[in-house]
Structure formats: structure tokens, C-alpha cells
Amino acid sequence: QFSIQLNESNSEKVEISVTNINGQTLHRGIINNSSDIINIDLGSDFPSGFYIVKIRIGNREQFLKWNRL
């Protein structure tokens, strides 16, 4: 599990996707009632490695690198 803290609370839907280094989307979710902290529980299905987390709020996108140990 990991958490993402947003700079501001908003009422727009938040789209989150997690992609591995091969470009495969492994997780995709939409959160409609967003607070300033989003908790994402991916379980133990993800092996160790690097992932790209894409966060989209309205027309804004941000990409984060995540290293699962």
C-alpha cells in the first residue's frame, strides 16, 4: 500500500493507473470523492521492481516513479 498526498482537495474525479516498465497497465482506478490523501492498496500481486504511477485530475496529469522493494 502507498499513499499520494495531493496539494489541494478537489471535487473532480481522480484517475490513477499503475504501469510496469514494459508498458503493461497493472492497475487502473477512478476515485470520485477525493480528499487530499489517496491510499492505494495493490496487495502482494506486484513483484519487486519499478512502476510508473499516472495521476489524472481533470485535464492535468502527473507521473510518479515507484520502486517496490
Coordinates of C-alpha atoms in Angstrom, one line a residue:
Q1 CA 0.0 0.0 0.0
F2 CA 1.1 3.5 -0.6
S3 CA -0.4 7.0 -0.3
I4 CA -0.4 10.0 -2.5
Q5 CA -0.9 13.4 -1.0
L6 CA -2.4 16.0 -3.3
N7 CA -1.7 19.7 -3.0
E8 CA -5.4 20.5 -2.7
S9 CA -8.7 18.9 -2.1
N10 CA -11.0 18.9 -5.1
S11 CA -14.3 17.6 -6.2
E12 CA -13.1 16.3 -9.6
K13 CA -12.6 12.6 -10.2
V14 CA -9.1 11.3 -9.8
E15 CA -7.9 8.6 -12.3
I16 CA -4.9 6.5 -11.2
S17 CA -3.1 3.9 -13.2
V18 CA 0.0 1.8 -12.5
T19 CA 2.2 0.6 -15.3
N20 CA 5.2 -1.6 -15.3
I21 CA 8.4 -0.9 -17.2
N22 CA 7.1 -3.0 -20.1
G23 CA 4.2 -0.6 -20.6
Q24 CA 1.5 -3.0 -19.2
T25 CA -1.2 -1.3 -17.2
L26 CA -1.5 -3.4 -14.0
H27 CA -3.9 -1.3 -12.0
R28 CA -6.5 1.3 -13.0
G29 CA -8.9 3.1 -10.8
I30 CA -11.2 6.1 -10.5
I31 CA -11.9 7.9 -7.3
N32 CA -14.9 10.2 -7.4
N33 CA -14.8 11.6 -3.9
S34 CA -11.3 12.8 -3.4
S35 CA -9.7 14.1 -0.3
D36 CA -6.1 15.5 -0.1
I37 CA -4.7 11.9 0.5
I38 CA -5.3 8.9 -1.7
N39 CA -4.4 5.5 -0.3
I40 CA -3.8 2.8 -2.9
D41 CA -3.6 -0.8 -1.9
L42 CA -2.1 -3.0 -4.6
G43 CA -1.8 -6.1 -2.4
S44 CA 1.1 -8.5 -2.8
D45 CA 0.4 -9.2 -6.5
F46 CA 3.1 -6.8 -7.7
P47 CA 6.6 -8.1 -7.7
S48 CA 9.6 -6.0 -6.8
G49 CA 10.6 -3.5 -9.5
F50 CA 9.9 -0.1 -11.0
Y51 CA 6.5 1.2 -11.8
I52 CA 5.0 4.4 -13.2
V53 CA 2.0 5.8 -11.4
K54 CA -0.1 8.2 -13.5
I55 CA -2.5 10.5 -11.7
R56 CA -5.0 12.5 -13.7
I57 CA -7.3 15.1 -12.2
G58 CA -9.5 16.8 -14.8
N59 CA -7.1 17.7 -17.7
R60 CA -4.0 17.7 -15.6
E61 CA -1.7 14.6 -15.5
Q62 CA 1.3 13.8 -13.3
F63 CA 3.6 10.8 -13.4
L64 CA 5.5 9.3 -10.5
K65 CA 8.1 6.7 -10.3
W66 CA 7.6 4.0 -7.7
N67 CA 10.1 1.4 -6.7
R68 CA 8.6 -1.6 -4.9
L69 CA 11.2 -3.3 -2.8

